[in-house]
Coordinates of C-alpha atoms in Angstrom, one line a residue:
S1 CA 34.7 42.6 -89.9
D2 CA 35.1 38.7 -89.6
L3 CA 38.9 38.4 -89.0
G4 CA 38.7 41.3 -86.4
L5 CA 36.2 39.5 -84.4
F6 CA 38.0 36.2 -84.6
W7 CA 41.4 37.9 -83.7
R8 CA 39.8 39.7 -81.1
R9 CA 38.4 36.3 -79.7
E10 CA 35.1 37.7 -79.7
F11 CA 33.6 34.2 -80.8
R12 CA 29.9 34.8 -80.0
A13 CA 29.8 38.0 -81.8
L14 CA 31.5 36.3 -84.8
W15 CA 29.0 33.6 -84.3
R16 CA 26.2 35.8 -84.5
H17 CA 27.8 37.9 -87.3
L18 CA 28.1 34.8 -89.6
H19 CA 24.7 33.5 -88.6
G20 CA 26.4 30.5 -87.3
T21 CA 23.1 28.7 -86.1
F22 CA 21.5 29.1 -89.5
L23 CA 24.6 27.9 -91.7
C24 CA 25.0 24.7 -89.1
V25 CA 21.4 23.7 -89.7
L26 CA 21.4 24.3 -93.2
L27 CA 24.8 22.3 -94.1
A28 CA 23.4 19.6 -91.6
G29 CA 20.4 19.5 -93.9
I30 CA 22.7 19.6 -97.0
G31 CA 24.8 16.7 -95.5
T32 CA 22.0 14.5 -94.4
S33 CA 20.4 14.7 -98.0
L34 CA 23.5 13.9 -99.7
L35 CA 24.1 11.0 -97.5
L36 CA 20.3 9.6 -98.1
F37 CA 20.2 10.1 -101.6
S38 CA 23.9 9.5 -103.1
R39 CA 23.1 5.8 -103.8
V40 CA 20.1 6.6 -105.3
I41 CA 21.5 9.4 -107.8
L42 CA 24.5 7.4 -108.8
H43 CA 22.1 4.4 -109.4
L44 CA 20.2 6.4 -111.4
L45 CA 22.9 8.1 -113.7
T46 CA 24.5 4.6 -114.3
H47 CA 21.2 3.2 -115.5
F48 CA 19.1 5.9 -116.5
P49 CA 21.3 8.9 -117.7
V50 CA 19.3 10.4 -120.4
L51 CA 16.0 10.8 -118.0
V52 CA 18.6 12.2 -115.2
W53 CA 19.9 14.8 -117.3
A54 CA 16.5 15.7 -118.7
F55 CA 15.2 16.2 -115.4
F56 CA 18.1 18.4 -115.0
F57 CA 17.4 20.3 -118.2
G58 CA 14.2 21.0 -116.9
L59 CA 15.2 22.5 -113.6
I60 CA 18.0 24.8 -115.3
V61 CA 15.3 25.9 -117.8
A62 CA 12.9 26.8 -115.2
S63 CA 15.4 28.5 -113.0
I64 CA 16.7 30.7 -116.0
L65 CA 13.4 32.2 -116.1
A66 CA 13.4 32.6 -112.5
V67 CA 16.6 34.7 -112.2
A68 CA 15.7 36.4 -115.5
R69 CA 12.6 38.0 -113.8
R70 CA 15.0 39.7 -111.0
I71 CA 17.1 41.7 -113.9
G72 CA 14.8 44.4 -113.4
E73 CA 16.3 46.6 -116.5
Y74 CA 17.0 45.1 -119.9
S75 CA 19.3 48.3 -121.3
P76 CA 22.0 47.3 -124.2
A77 CA 24.5 47.3 -121.3
V78 CA 22.7 44.7 -119.2
L79 CA 21.7 42.7 -122.4
G80 CA 25.7 42.7 -123.3
F81 CA 26.4 41.4 -119.7
A82 CA 23.5 38.5 -120.5
L83 CA 25.3 37.8 -123.8
A84 CA 28.9 37.7 -122.5
G85 CA 27.3 35.4 -119.7
A86 CA 25.9 32.9 -122.2
G87 CA 29.1 33.0 -124.4
A88 CA 31.1 32.4 -121.1
G89 CA 28.8 29.8 -119.9
Y90 CA 29.0 27.9 -123.4
Y91 CA 32.9 27.8 -123.5
I92 CA 33.1 26.2 -120.0
T93 CA 31.0 23.1 -121.2
V94 CA 33.3 23.1 -124.1
A95 CA 36.6 24.0 -122.6
V96 CA 36.2 21.9 -119.2
P97 CA 36.7 18.1 -120.6
A98 CA 34.8 15.2 -119.0
R99 CA 38.0 14.4 -116.7
T100 CA 39.1 17.0 -114.5
P101 CA 41.8 16.3 -112.0
E102 CA 41.0 14.0 -108.9
A103 CA 43.6 15.8 -106.5
L104 CA 42.1 17.1 -103.2
W105 CA 43.3 20.7 -104.5
F106 CA 40.5 20.5 -107.0
I107 CA 38.0 18.8 -104.8
F108 CA 38.6 21.9 -102.5
L109 CA 38.3 24.3 -105.4
S110 CA 35.1 22.3 -106.6
G111 CA 33.7 22.5 -103.1
M112 CA 34.7 26.6 -102.8
I113 CA 32.8 26.9 -106.0
A114 CA 29.8 24.6 -105.8
I115 CA 28.9 26.2 -102.3
C116 CA 28.9 29.8 -103.9
A117 CA 25.7 28.4 -105.9
M118 CA 23.9 28.4 -102.9
I119 CA 23.9 32.1 -102.6
L120 CA 23.5 32.9 -106.2
P121 CA 20.0 33.3 -107.2
G122 CA 18.6 30.2 -109.4
I123 CA 22.0 28.3 -109.7
S124 CA 22.5 25.1 -107.6
G125 CA 25.8 23.4 -106.2
S126 CA 25.1 20.1 -108.3
F127 CA 25.0 22.3 -111.6
I128 CA 28.3 23.8 -110.7
L129 CA 29.7 20.2 -110.1
V130 CA 28.0 19.0 -113.4
L131 CA 30.3 21.9 -115.2
L132 CA 33.4 20.9 -113.3
S133 CA 32.7 16.8 -114.0
K134 CA 32.9 16.2 -110.4
Y135 CA 29.2 15.5 -109.9
E136 CA 29.5 11.6 -110.0
Y137 CA 32.8 11.8 -108.1
V138 CA 31.8 13.6 -104.9
F139 CA 28.8 11.6 -104.8
T140 CA 30.6 8.4 -105.0
A141 CA 32.8 9.7 -102.4
I142 CA 30.0 10.4 -100.1
R143 CA 28.2 7.1 -100.8
D144 CA 31.7 5.2 -100.2
F145 CA 31.9 7.6 -97.3
N146 CA 35.5 8.5 -98.3
L147 CA 36.2 10.6 -95.1
G148 CA 39.3 12.2 -96.9
V149 CA 37.8 13.7 -99.9
M150 CA 34.4 14.5 -97.8
A151 CA 36.7 16.4 -95.3
V152 CA 38.5 18.3 -98.1
F153 CA 35.2 19.2 -100.2
G154 CA 33.7 20.3 -96.8
C155 CA 36.5 22.6 -95.9
G156 CA 36.3 24.0 -99.4
C157 CA 32.4 24.8 -99.1
V158 CA 33.0 26.4 -95.7
V159 CA 36.1 28.7 -97.0
G160 CA 33.9 29.7 -100.5
L161 CA 30.7 30.2 -98.3
L162 CA 32.6 33.0 -96.0
S163 CA 34.4 34.5 -98.6
F164 CA 32.4 34.7 -101.7
S165 CA 29.1 35.9 -99.8
H166 CA 31.0 39.5 -99.2
L167 CA 32.1 39.8 -102.8
L168 CA 28.5 38.8 -104.1
S169 CA 26.7 41.1 -102.0
W170 CA 29.1 43.9 -102.7
T171 CA 28.4 43.0 -106.4
L172 CA 24.8 42.9 -106.1
R173 CA 24.4 46.1 -104.3
R174 CA 26.4 48.1 -106.9
W175 CA 25.7 46.3 -109.9
H176 CA 22.3 44.1 -109.8
A177 CA 21.0 44.1 -113.2
P178 CA 24.2 43.5 -114.9
T179 CA 25.2 40.8 -112.1
I180 CA 21.9 38.9 -112.6
A181 CA 22.0 39.5 -116.2
F182 CA 25.3 37.5 -116.5
L183 CA 24.5 34.8 -114.4
T184 CA 21.1 34.3 -116.5
G185 CA 23.3 34.1 -119.6
L186 CA 25.7 31.8 -117.8
M187 CA 22.9 29.1 -117.4
I188 CA 21.6 29.7 -120.8
G189 CA 25.1 29.0 -122.3
S190 CA 25.5 26.0 -119.8
L191 CA 22.5 24.1 -121.1
N192 CA 24.9 22.3 -123.7
K193 CA 26.2 20.5 -120.6
V194 CA 23.2 19.0 -119.4
W195 CA 21.5 18.1 -123.0
P196 CA 20.2 14.6 -122.1
W197 CA 21.2 12.5 -125.3
K198 CA 25.3 12.7 -125.9
L199 CA 27.3 10.2 -128.0
V200 CA 30.9 9.4 -126.6
I201 CA 33.5 10.4 -128.6
E202 CA 36.6 9.3 -126.6
T203 CA 37.2 7.4 -123.3
F204 CA 39.5 7.2 -120.3
V205 CA 40.2 4.7 -117.8
S206 CA 39.7 5.9 -114.2
S207 CA 42.0 5.5 -111.0
S208 CA 39.4 2.7 -110.0
G209 CA 39.6 1.0 -113.3
A210 CA 36.1 2.0 -114.7
V211 CA 35.9 3.2 -118.3
K212 CA 34.5 6.5 -118.2
P213 CA 33.5 9.4 -121.2
L214 CA 36.3 11.8 -122.0
L215 CA 34.9 13.7 -125.0
E216 CA 31.0 14.1 -125.8
R217 CA 28.9 15.3 -128.5
N218 CA 25.2 16.4 -128.3
V219 CA 22.7 14.6 -130.5
L220 CA 19.0 14.6 -131.3
P221 CA 17.3 11.6 -129.7
G222 CA 16.8 9.9 -133.2
S223 CA 20.9 10.1 -133.8
Y224 CA 21.0 8.9 -130.2
L225 CA 19.1 5.5 -131.0
E226 CA 20.9 5.1 -134.3
A227 CA 24.4 5.5 -133.0
T228 CA 24.0 3.9 -129.6
G229 CA 21.1 1.1 -129.9
N230 CA 19.9 2.3 -126.9
P231 CA 16.3 3.8 -126.3
P232 CA 16.3 7.6 -125.8
Y233 CA 13.1 7.4 -123.7
L234 CA 11.8 10.6 -125.1
A235 CA 8.3 10.7 -123.9
G236 CA 10.0 9.9 -120.4
A237 CA 12.6 12.4 -120.9
V238 CA 10.0 15.1 -121.8
L239 CA 7.7 14.1 -118.9
L240 CA 10.9 14.5 -116.4
A241 CA 11.9 17.8 -117.9
V242 CA 8.4 19.1 -117.6
L243 CA 8.3 17.9 -114.0
G244 CA 11.5 19.6 -113.3
F245 CA 10.5 22.8 -114.8
L246 CA 7.3 22.6 -112.7
L247 CA 9.3 21.9 -109.6
V248 CA 11.6 24.9 -109.9
F249 CA 8.4 27.0 -110.9
A250 CA 6.5 26.2 -107.7
I251 CA 9.4 26.7 -105.2
D252 CA 9.9 29.8 -106.6
R253 CA 6.2 30.9 -106.6
I254 CA 6.2 29.7 -102.9
S255 CA 9.3 31.9 -102.1
S256 CA 8.2 35.1 -104.0
R257 CA 4.8 34.7 -101.7
T258 CA 6.6 34.0 -98.5
S259 CA 8.8 36.9 -98.9
V260 CA 5.8 39.4 -99.9
V261 CA 4.1 38.0 -96.6
A262 CA 7.4 38.8 -94.8
V263 CA 7.6 42.4 -96.0
I264 CA 3.8 43.1 -95.2
H265 CA 4.3 41.6 -91.7
E266 CA 7.5 43.9 -91.2
R267 CA 5.7 46.7 -92.5
E268 CA 2.7 46.3 -90.2
L269 CA 5.0 46.0 -87.4
R270 CA 6.9 49.0 -88.1
I271 CA 3.3 51.0 -88.5
R272 CA 2.3 49.5 -85.0
S273 CA 5.4 50.4 -83.4
E274 CA 5.1 54.1 -84.7
S275 CA 1.5 54.3 -83.7
D276 CA 2.6 53.1 -80.0
A277 CA 5.1 55.5 -80.0
S278 CA 2.9 58.5 -81.0
G279 CA 0.4 57.4 -78.8
S280 CA 2.5 57.2 -75.9
R281 CA 3.4 61.0 -76.5

């Protein structure tokens, strides 16, 4: 086990077992992306929130379809797990307020949960941060180079990745279809959180003195225009939602094609090695 290798100080074996080089490259890529685009994303969220959430909405709808294809079976029990996931996802969007703690323990927990999304099929870490109402907070910390928050969040990511990967692997091996069905339902229920047109019902003042939404309600584009006087950007929102959908769809197709090619290549190598072995006899 990981801990056994650590306590025996077999660090090279532990590094290989954890695929350390791959994880370092992956985390470096994530960190670089966050540092480069945090300012851009925060600017867009401040000035064009409807368009940003519309893009997210399209991404998640496409992810739902991509994950649903992996369920494999549609028995009543599996459909029950999907409905349970949808109920849980919707409840999370309603129960979790727009204001969540900014204490370091919650930032650590957010990092743990968000990084787990990287090994969940179709769910992104950004999506989890949105559900936890910590998307803007984390990106602001990265933009301002707040080393304390970044370090705590990073430690949470490492702990979450090392611990949750074993649990998910075990769950998928034993109950693949129910697990994928539950995740699919979770994303369906959570679409409530990323609906682009929202009315702020109640606000609060953050620790930095900024006024931010506390409670929000989803509305149709026409109602949004009447209530706020702000343009709903309907055409742009639909276009970006479609763009987000097509982006995930294209990535999923490329990923599927790459997986098929890898399987075929592995099979050819196995057949070739078996032929060489039989020829040598």
